[in-house]
PDB file of C-alpha atoms in Angstrom:
ATOM      1  CA  MET A   1    -169.071-213.891 -26.352  1.00  0.00           C
ATOM      2  CA  ASP A   2    -165.390-213.408 -27.044  1.00  0.00           C
ATOM      3  CA  HIS A   3    -164.500-211.469 -30.205  1.00  0.00           C
ATOM      4  CA  ALA A   4    -161.054-213.096 -30.223  1.00  0.00           C
ATOM      5  CA  ASN A   5    -162.774-216.476 -30.290  1.00  0.00           C
ATOM      6  CA  PHE A   6    -164.846-215.349 -33.267  1.00  0.00           C
ATOM      7  CA  SER A   7    -161.670-214.474 -35.140  1.00  0.00           C
ATOM      8  CA  ALA A   8    -160.213-217.864 -34.297  1.00  0.00           C
ATOM      9  CA  LYS A   9    -163.318-219.552 -35.698  1.00  0.00           C
ATOM     10  CA  LEU A  10    -162.916-217.594 -38.931  1.00  0.00           C
ATOM     11  CA  GLU A  11    -159.202-218.338 -39.287  1.00  0.00           C
ATOM     12  CA  PRO A  12    -159.562-221.696 -41.163  1.00  0.00           C
ATOM     13  CA  PHE A  13    -161.731-220.033 -43.800  1.00  0.00           C
ATOM     14  CA  LEU A  14    -159.187-217.225 -44.200  1.00  0.00           C
ATOM     15  CA  LEU A  15    -156.447-219.767 -44.837  1.00  0.00           C
ATOM     16  CA  MET A  16    -158.527-221.663 -47.401  1.00  0.00           C
ATOM     17  CA  SER A  17    -159.655-218.481 -49.156  1.00  0.00           C
ATOM     18  CA  LYS A  18    -156.110-217.639 -50.228  1.00  0.00           C
ATOM     19  CA  SER A  19    -156.103-220.467 -52.756  1.00  0.00           C
ATOM     20  CA  VAL A  20    -159.703-220.488 -54.031  1.00  0.00           C
ATOM     21  CA  LYS A  21    -161.503-218.549 -56.738  1.00  0.00           C
ATOM     22  CA  GLY A  22    -164.812-218.587 -58.555  1.00  0.00           C
ATOM     23  CA  ALA A  23    -167.116-221.440 -57.573  1.00  0.00           C
ATOM     24  CA  ALA A  24    -164.749-222.622 -54.829  1.00  0.00           C
ATOM     25  CA  ALA A  25    -164.745-219.153 -53.293  1.00  0.00           C
ATOM     26  CA  ALA A  26    -168.545-219.063 -53.498  1.00  0.00           C
ATOM     27  CA  LYS A  27    -168.723-222.448 -51.744  1.00  0.00           C
ATOM     28  CA  LEU A  28    -166.335-221.155 -49.076  1.00  0.00           C
ATOM     29  CA  ILE A  29    -168.699-218.247 -48.380  1.00  0.00           C
ATOM     30  CA  GLN A  30    -171.630-220.629 -48.036  1.00  0.00           C
ATOM     31  CA  ASP A  31    -169.698-222.738 -45.552  1.00  0.00           C
ATOM     32  CA  ALA A  32    -168.435-219.768 -43.527  1.00  0.00           C
ATOM     33  CA  THR A  33    -171.873-218.171 -43.173  1.00  0.00           C
ATOM     34  CA  ALA A  34    -173.338-221.470 -41.947  1.00  0.00           C
ATOM     35  CA  ALA A  35    -170.431-222.525 -39.684  1.00  0.00           C
ATOM     36  CA  PRO A  36    -171.122-222.551 -35.917  1.00  0.00           C
ATOM     37  CA  GLY A  37    -169.346-219.817 -33.953  1.00  0.00           C
ATOM     38  CA  VAL A  38    -168.422-217.670 -36.964  1.00  0.00           C
ATOM     39  CA  PHE A  39    -170.068-214.270 -36.534  1.00  0.00           C
ATOM     40  CA  VAL A  40    -167.554-211.808 -38.029  1.00  0.00           C
ATOM     41  CA  PHE A  41    -166.738-211.746 -41.717  1.00  0.00           C
ATOM     42  CA  SER A  42    -164.975-208.483 -42.595  1.00  0.00           C
ATOM     43  CA  GLU A  43    -161.519-210.066 -42.879  1.00  0.00           C
ATOM     44  CA  LEU A  44    -162.856-212.618 -45.324  1.00  0.00           C
ATOM     45  CA  LEU A  45    -164.804-209.959 -47.205  1.00  0.00           C
ATOM     46  CA  GLU A  46    -161.700-207.802 -47.713  1.00  0.00           C
ATOM     47  CA  LEU A  47    -159.681-210.510 -49.485  1.00  0.00           C
ATOM     48  CA  PRO A  48    -159.036-209.712 -53.178  1.00  0.00           C
ATOM     49  CA  ASN A  49    -160.149-213.094 -54.558  1.00  0.00           C
ATOM     50  CA  ILE A  50    -163.418-212.782 -52.612  1.00  0.00           C
ATOM     51  CA  GLN A  51    -163.968-209.254 -53.945  1.00  0.00           C
ATOM     52  CA  GLU A  52    -163.465-210.593 -57.460  1.00  0.00           C
ATOM     53  CA  LEU A  53    -166.728-212.506 -57.137  1.00  0.00           C
ATOM     54  CA  GLY A  54    -168.533-209.186 -57.616  1.00  0.00           C
ATOM     55  CA  LYS A  55    -167.262-209.076 -61.182  1.00  0.00           C
ATOM     56  CA  SER A  56    -168.921-212.360 -62.059  1.00  0.00           C
ATOM     57  CA  GLU A  57    -172.625-212.457 -62.912  1.00  0.00           C
ATOM     58  CA  GLN A  58    -172.753-216.059 -61.768  1.00  0.00           C
ATOM     59  CA  HIS A  59    -171.050-215.577 -58.393  1.00  0.00           C
ATOM     60  CA  ARG A  60    -171.967-211.987 -57.518  1.00  0.00           C
ATOM     61  CA  LYS A  61    -174.838-213.090 -55.294  1.00  0.00           C
ATOM     62  CA  PHE A  62    -172.386-214.929 -53.013  1.00  0.00           C
ATOM     63  CA  LEU A  63    -170.448-211.731 -52.417  1.00  0.00           C
ATOM     64  CA  THR A  64    -173.791-210.074 -51.599  1.00  0.00           C
ATOM     65  CA  LEU A  65    -174.504-212.969 -49.226  1.00  0.00           C
ATOM     66  CA  LEU A  66    -171.241-212.364 -47.385  1.00  0.00           C
ATOM     67  CA  GLN A  67    -172.043-208.641 -47.134  1.00  0.00           C
ATOM     68  CA  LEU A  68    -175.467-209.540 -45.741  1.00  0.00           C
ATOM     69  CA  PHE A  69    -173.916-211.559 -42.905  1.00  0.00           C
ATOM     70  CA  ALA A  70    -171.259-208.938 -42.272  1.00  0.00           C
ATOM     71  CA  PHE A  71    -173.467-205.837 -42.070  1.00  0.00           C
ATOM     72  CA  LYS A  72    -177.167-206.446 -42.690  1.00  0.00           C
ATOM     73  CA  THR A  73    -180.170-208.050 -41.003  1.00  0.00           C
ATOM     74  CA  TYR A  74    -182.833-210.674 -41.565  1.00  0.00           C
ATOM     75  CA  GLN A  75    -185.175-208.018 -42.955  1.00  0.00           C
ATOM     76  CA  ASP A  76    -182.599-207.172 -45.627  1.00  0.00           C
ATOM     77  CA  HIS A  77    -182.598-210.849 -46.586  1.00  0.00           C
ATOM     78  CA  LEU A  78    -186.395-210.863 -46.909  1.00  0.00           C
ATOM     79  CA  GLN A  79    -186.357-207.699 -49.019  1.00  0.00           C
ATOM     80  CA  HIS A  80    -183.592-208.869 -51.373  1.00  0.00           C
ATOM     81  CA  LYS A  81    -184.154-212.586 -51.729  1.00  0.00           C
ATOM     82  CA  ASP A  82    -183.848-212.411 -55.485  1.00  0.00           C
ATOM     83  CA  ALA A  83    -180.300-211.050 -55.235  1.00  0.00           C
ATOM     84  CA  LEU A  84    -179.206-213.759 -52.800  1.00  0.00           C
ATOM     85  CA  PRO A  85    -178.702-217.513 -52.923  1.00  0.00           C
ATOM     86  CA  PRO A  86    -181.176-219.592 -50.864  1.00  0.00           C
ATOM     87  CA  LEU A  87    -180.330-219.816 -47.153  1.00  0.00           C
ATOM     88  CA  ASN A  88    -180.313-223.056 -45.201  1.00  0.00           C
ATOM     89  CA  GLN A  89    -181.674-223.312 -41.652  1.00  0.00           C
ATOM     90  CA  ALA A  90    -178.282-222.743 -40.010  1.00  0.00           C
ATOM     91  CA  GLN A  91    -177.782-219.548 -42.024  1.00  0.00           C
ATOM     92  CA  ILE A  92    -181.261-218.259 -41.170  1.00  0.00           C
ATOM     93  CA  ILE A  93    -180.747-218.832 -37.450  1.00  0.00           C
ATOM     94  CA  LYS A  94    -177.338-217.159 -37.517  1.00  0.00           C
ATOM     95  CA  LEU A  95    -178.669-214.173 -39.454  1.00  0.00           C
ATOM     96  CA  LYS A  96    -181.414-213.741 -36.867  1.00  0.00           C
ATOM     97  CA  TYR A  97    -178.798-213.796 -34.119  1.00  0.00           C
ATOM     98  CA  LEU A  98    -176.834-211.123 -35.941  1.00  0.00           C
ATOM     99  CA  THR A  99    -180.022-209.098 -36.362  1.00  0.00           C
ATOM    100  CA  ILE A 100    -180.560-209.119 -32.590  1.00  0.00           C
ATOM    101  CA  VAL A 101    -176.964-207.954 -32.149  1.00  0.00           C
ATOM    102  CA  SER A 102    -177.648-205.007 -34.450  1.00  0.00           C
ATOM    103  CA  LEU A 103    -180.845-204.119 -32.572  1.00  0.00           C
ATOM    104  CA  ALA A 104    -179.097-204.428 -29.214  1.00  0.00           C
ATOM    105  CA  ALA A 105    -176.435-201.987 -30.360  1.00  0.00           C
ATOM    106  CA  GLU A 106    -179.152-199.313 -30.471  1.00  0.00           C
ATOM    107  CA  ARG A 107    -181.140-200.101 -27.300  1.00  0.00           C
ATOM    108  CA  ARG A 108    -181.051-202.405 -24.291  1.00  0.00           C
ATOM    109  CA  ILE A 109    -184.784-203.166 -24.092  1.00  0.00           C
ATOM    110  CA  LEU A 110    -186.137-204.497 -27.362  1.00  0.00           C
ATOM    111  CA  PRO A 111    -189.918-204.082 -27.821  1.00  0.00           C
ATOM    112  CA  TYR A 112    -191.945-207.046 -28.986  1.00  0.00           C
ATOM    113  CA  ALA A 113    -193.221-205.195 -32.037  1.00  0.00           C
ATOM    114  CA  ASP A 114    -189.678-204.539 -33.260  1.00  0.00           C
ATOM    115  CA  LEU A 115    -188.643-208.160 -32.736  1.00  0.00           C
ATOM    116  CA  LEU A 116    -191.760-209.419 -34.487  1.00  0.00           C
ATOM    117  CA  LYS A 117    -190.942-207.319 -37.495  1.00  0.00           C
ATOM    118  CA  ALA A 118    -187.197-207.944 -37.503  1.00  0.00           C
ATOM    119  CA  LEU A 119    -187.189-211.694 -36.825  1.00  0.00           C
ATOM    120  CA  ASP A 120    -190.652-212.773 -37.970  1.00  0.00           C
ATOM    121  CA  ILE A 121    -191.513-214.312 -34.583  1.00  0.00           C
ATOM    122  CA  SER A 122    -195.132-214.934 -33.561  1.00  0.00           C
ATOM    123  CA  ASN A 123    -194.981-215.231 -29.757  1.00  0.00           C
ATOM    124  CA  GLN A 124    -193.015-213.606 -26.980  1.00  0.00           C
ATOM    125  CA  LYS A 125    -194.393-213.907 -23.459  1.00  0.00           C
ATOM    126  CA  GLU A 126    -193.177-210.625 -21.964  1.00  0.00           C
ATOM    127  CA  GLU A 127    -193.547-208.674 -25.218  1.00  0.00           C
ATOM    128  CA  GLN A 128    -189.945-207.535 -25.055  1.00  0.00           C
ATOM    129  CA  LEU A 129    -186.430-208.953 -24.999  1.00  0.00           C
ATOM    130  CA  GLU A 130    -183.920-207.705 -22.440  1.00  0.00           C
ATOM    131  CA  VAL A 131    -180.314-207.836 -23.625  1.00  0.00           C
ATOM    132  CA  THR A 132    -177.700-208.318 -20.889  1.00  0.00           C
ATOM    133  CA  TYR A 133    -174.710-208.936 -23.142  1.00  0.00           C
ATOM    134  CA  THR A 134    -174.022-208.709 -26.845  1.00  0.00           C
ATOM    135  CA  ALA A 135    -171.131-209.022 -29.261  1.00  0.00           C
ATOM    136  CA  GLY A 136    -169.930-206.581 -31.851  1.00  0.00           C
ATOM    137  CA  ARG A 137    -170.480-206.982 -35.564  1.00  0.00           C
ATOM    138  CA  ASP A 138    -168.398-206.018 -38.526  1.00  0.00           C
ATOM    139  CA  LEU A 139    -168.403-202.263 -39.055  1.00  0.00           C
ATOM    140  CA  GLU A 140    -170.062-201.290 -42.297  1.00  0.00           C
ATOM    141  CA  PRO A 141    -168.187-198.700 -44.381  1.00  0.00           C
ATOM    142  CA  GLY A 142    -169.341-195.187 -43.552  1.00  0.00           C
ATOM    143  CA  LYS A 143    -170.572-196.115 -40.073  1.00  0.00           C
ATOM    144  CA  LEU A 144    -167.413-195.167 -38.167  1.00  0.00           C
ATOM    145  CA  GLU A 145    -168.605-191.631 -37.361  1.00  0.00           C
ATOM    146  CA  GLN A 146    -171.905-193.003 -36.111  1.00  0.00           C
ATOM    147  CA  VAL A 147    -170.108-195.422 -33.807  1.00  0.00           C
ATOM    148  CA  LEU A 148    -167.804-192.674 -32.524  1.00  0.00           C
ATOM    149  CA  ALA A 149    -170.804-190.430 -31.823  1.00  0.00           C
ATOM    150  CA  ALA A 150    -172.496-193.256 -29.918  1.00  0.00           C
ATOM    151  CA  LEU A 151    -169.344-193.863 -27.886  1.00  0.00           C
ATOM    152  CA  LYS A 152    -169.053-190.144 -27.128  1.00  0.00           C
ATOM    153  CA  GLY A 153    -172.657-190.065 -25.942  1.00  0.00           C
ATOM    154  CA  TRP A 154    -172.042-193.121 -23.788  1.00  0.00           C
ATOM    155  CA  ALA A 155    -168.933-191.489 -22.303  1.00  0.00           C
ATOM    156  CA  ASN A 156    -170.871-188.298 -21.487  1.00  0.00           C
ATOM    157  CA  THR A 157    -173.668-190.289 -19.877  1.00  0.00           C
ATOM    158  CA  THR A 158    -171.179-192.302 -17.846  1.00  0.00           C
ATOM    159  CA  SER A 159    -169.431-189.127 -16.699  1.00  0.00           C
ATOM    160  CA  ALA A 160    -172.745-187.587 -15.635  1.00  0.00           C
ATOM    161  CA  VAL A 161    -173.689-190.737 -13.721  1.00  0.00           C
ATOM    162  CA  LEU A 162    -170.315-190.779 -11.955  1.00  0.00           C
ATOM    163  CA  THR A 163    -170.691-187.109 -11.018  1.00  0.00           C
ATOM    164  CA  THR A 164    -174.135-187.808  -9.586  1.00  0.00           C
ATOM    165  CA  LEU A 165    -172.811-190.809  -7.664  1.00  0.00           C
ATOM    166  CA  ASP A 166    -169.922-188.765  -6.244  1.00  0.00           C
ATOM    167  CA  ALA A 167    -172.337-186.070  -5.070  1.00  0.00           C
ATOM    168  CA  LYS A 168    -174.569-188.699  -3.490  1.00  0.00           C
ATOM    169  CA  ILE A 169    -171.622-190.355  -1.754  1.00  0.00           C
ATOM    170  CA  ASN A 170    -170.427-187.007  -0.392  1.00  0.00           C
ATOM    171  CA  SER A 171    -173.940-186.213   0.846  1.00  0.00           C
ATOM    172  CA  ILE A 172    -174.207-189.573   2.599  1.00  0.00           C
ATOM    173  CA  ALA A 173    -170.763-189.095   4.158  1.00  0.00           C
ATOM    174  CA  ALA A 174    -171.733-185.638   5.450  1.00  0.00           C
ATOM    175  CA  ASP A 175    -175.002-186.960   6.891  1.00  0.00           C
ATOM    176  CA  THR A 176    -173.152-189.818   8.562  1.00  0.00           C
ATOM    177  CA  ALA A 177    -170.618-187.438  10.118  1.00  0.00           C
ATOM    178  CA  ALA A 178    -173.410-185.162  11.383  1.00  0.00           C
ATOM    179  CA  GLN A 179    -175.253-188.119  12.894  1.00  0.00           C
ATOM    180  CA  LYS A 180    -172.053-189.232  14.609  1.00  0.00           C
ATOM    181  CA  LEU A 181    -171.546-185.781  16.128  1.00  0.00           C
ATOM    182  CA  ASN A 182    -175.162-185.686  17.292  1.00  0.00           C
ATOM    183  CA  GLN A 183    -174.771-189.097  18.865  1.00  0.00           C
ATOM    184  CA  GLN A 184    -171.601-188.045  20.649  1.00  0.00           C
ATOM    185  CA  GLU A 185    -173.288-184.879  21.970  1.00  0.00           C
ATOM    186  CA  HIS A 186    -176.280-186.894  23.142  1.00  0.00           C
ATOM    187  CA  GLU A 187    -173.975-189.331  24.925  1.00  0.00           C
ATOM    188  CA  ARG A 188    -172.086-186.461  26.572  1.00  0.00           C
ATOM    189  CA  ILE A 189    -175.295-184.857  27.859  1.00  0.00           C
ATOM    190  CA  LEU A 190    -176.600-188.204  29.090  1.00  0.00           C
ATOM    191  CA  GLN A 191    -173.402-188.925  30.994  1.00  0.00           C
ATOM    192  CA  ALA A 192    -173.479-185.433  32.539  1.00  0.00           C
ATOM    193  CA  HIS A 193    -177.057-185.955  33.757  1.00  0.00           C
ATOM    194  CA  LEU A 194    -176.216-189.377  35.136  1.00  0.00           C
ATOM    195  CA  LYS A 195    -173.222-187.937  36.981  1.00  0.00           C
ATOM    196  CA  GLU A 196    -175.346-185.130  38.410  1.00  0.00           C
ATOM    197  CA  VAL A 197    -178.001-187.566  39.658  1.00  0.00           C
ATOM    198  CA  PHE A 198    -175.333-189.788  41.170  1.00  0.00           C
ATOM    199  CA  GLU A 199    -173.720-186.860  42.995  1.00  0.00           C
ATOM    200  CA  LYS A 200    -177.067-185.734  44.405  1.00  0.00           C
ATOM    201  CA  GLN A 201    -177.878-189.227  45.611  1.00  0.00           C
ATOM    202  CA  LYS A 202    -174.438-189.481  47.175  1.00  0.00           C
ATOM    203  CA  GLU A 203    -174.854-186.149  49.009  1.00  0.00           C
ATOM    204  CA  LYS A 204    -178.310-187.140  50.214  1.00  0.00           C
ATOM    205  CA  SER A 205    -177.013-190.466  51.444  1.00  0.00           C
ATOM    206  CA  MET A 206    -174.141-188.811  53.307  1.00  0.00           C
ATOM    207  CA  GLY A 207    -176.491-186.239  54.933  1.00  0.00           C
ATOM    208  CA  GLY A 208    -178.890-188.941  56.120  1.00  0.00           C
ATOM    209  CA  GLY A 209    -176.047-190.935  57.651  1.00  0.00           C
ATOM    210  CA  MET A 210    -174.779-187.967  59.658  1.00  0.00           C
ATOM    211  CA  ALA A 211    -178.283-187.239  60.954  1.00  0.00           C
ATOM    212  CA  SER A 212    -178.690-190.848  62.025  1.00  0.00           C
ATOM    213  CA  ARG A 213    -175.362-190.839  63.798  1.00  0.00           C
ATOM    214  CA  ARG A 214    -176.239-187.536  65.537  1.00  0.00           C
ATOM    215  CA  ALA A 215    -179.575-188.920  66.709  1.00  0.00           C
ATOM    216  CA  ALA A 216    -177.926-192.093  67.926  1.00  0.00           C
ATOM    217  CA  PHE A 217    -175.328-190.060  69.799  1.00  0.00           C
ATOM    218  CA  GLN A 218    -178.017-187.981  71.535  1.00  0.00           C
ATOM    219  CA  MET A 219    -179.945-191.071  72.550  1.00  0.00           C
ATOM    220  CA  GLY A 220    -176.734-192.513  73.959  1.00  0.00           C
ATOM    221  CA  ASP A 221    -176.206-189.372  76.045  1.00  0.00           C
ATOM    222  CA  ARG A 222    -179.674-189.617  77.522  1.00  0.00           C
ATOM    223  CA  GLU A 223    -179.184-193.221  78.490  1.00  0.00           C
ATOM    224  CA  ASN A 224    -175.862-192.416  80.113  1.00  0.00           C
ATOM    225  CA  MET A 225    -177.440-189.649  82.135  1.00  0.00           C
ATOM    226  CA  MET A 226    -180.166-191.998  83.324  1.00  0.00           C
ATOM    227  CA  ASP A 227    -177.594-194.602  84.297  1.00  0.00           C
ATOM    228  CA  VAL A 228    -175.688-192.027  86.394  1.00  0.00           C
ATOM    229  CA  ASP A 229    -178.767-190.785  88.315  1.00  0.00           C
ATOM    230  CA  GLU A 230    -180.209-194.186  89.141  1.00  0.00           C
ATOM    231  CA  PRO A 231    -177.541-195.379  91.669  1.00  0.00           C
ATOM    232  CA  ASP A 232    -177.858-192.152  93.732  1.00  0.00           C
ATOM    233  CA  ASN A 233    -181.580-192.544  94.001  1.00  0.00           C
ATOM    234  CA  LYS A 234    -181.256-196.134  95.038  1.00  0.00           C
ATOM    235  CA  GLY A 235    -178.664-195.246  97.717  1.00  0.00           C
ATOM    236  CA  LYS A 236    -180.821-192.473  99.147  1.00  0.00           C
ATOM    237  CA  ASN A 237    -183.835-194.714  99.218  1.00  0.00           C
ATOM    238  CA  ARG A 238    -181.958-197.383 101.075  1.00  0.00           C
ATOM    239  CA  LYS A 239    -180.709-194.802 103.604  1.00  0.00           C
ATOM    240  CA  ALA A 240    -184.137-193.423 104.079  1.00  0.00           C
ATOM    241  CA  SER A 241    -185.535-196.849 104.602  1.00  0.00           C
ATOM    242  CA  SER A 242    -182.950-197.709 107.147  1.00  0.00           C
ATOM    243  CA  GLU A 243    -183.604-194.490 109.033  1.00  0.00           C
ATOM    244  CA  ALA A 244    -187.321-194.957 108.908  1.00  0.00           C
ATOM    245  CA  ALA A 245    -187.157-198.514 110.168  1.00  0.00           C
ATOM    246  CA  PRO A 246    -187.670-198.711 113.997  1.00  0.00           C
ATOM    247  CA  LYS A 247    -184.817-199.861 116.052  1.00  0.00           C
ATOM    248  CA  PRO A 248    -185.417-203.039 117.987  1.00  0.00           C
ATOM    249  CA  SER A 249    -185.910-202.473 121.757  1.00  0.00           C
ATOM    250  CA  ARG A 250    -183.901-204.325 124.254  1.00  0.00           C
ATOM    251  CA  LYS A 251    -185.609-205.681 127.309  1.00  0.00           C
ATOM    252  CA  ARG A 252    -183.685-205.940 130.487  1.00  0.00           C
ATOM    253  CA  ASN A 253    -184.345-208.766 132.839  1.00  0.00           C
ATOM    254  CA  LYS A 254    -184.889-207.751 136.391  1.00  0.00           C
ATOM    255  CA  PHE A 255    -183.746-210.084 139.124  1.00  0.00           C
TER     256      PHE A 255
END
């Protein structure tokens, strides 16, 4: 709801009220309180020719009607019907809307029992009405200090909530920073261990390779030594064989 829009809806009645008195002014009040979208009435109520209705026995009840829509509730209508003109259906519905606005100004969750009493309703499924948005009403004379006190209380509550939120945000930020440091330290230690394992594996691999090469070198030496000895043995064996073999005898022919 836009309060500026409410004022715009009231504007035609303000213009007409400047030139009406008596019965015409009373009729204007009836029309304004029943008109769709008109929910604020203080500007109309403050006009001198409207205030003059209170001086007339015949038209006084219409001034009371305008005060009812400006400041009061549906319960006030029920309690003072004799001092008011009869209300049509549009006026009753609007007055109930305004009553809810007044209740919502005091609390956000409206209990079923309070609504039943204030609006004369017989059924409400959840037994309460939750108000998410409401409009302001005309400020009744003498209520300014009450409104200021309510605003001060709201400001104090808001400040306390903001302080709590700031503390919570700072706590979360500190926890996040600590977790980040712990993670970095964990990563550093992990990398150090991985490096240490890698170095040990590298040293072990290098030591095994040198041992293998040393063993291979020794085996090569043995084979070379065997290759050197074998020809000598074969030569000696051949010589021995040739010496051991008998020489063929030559027979001479005698004539």
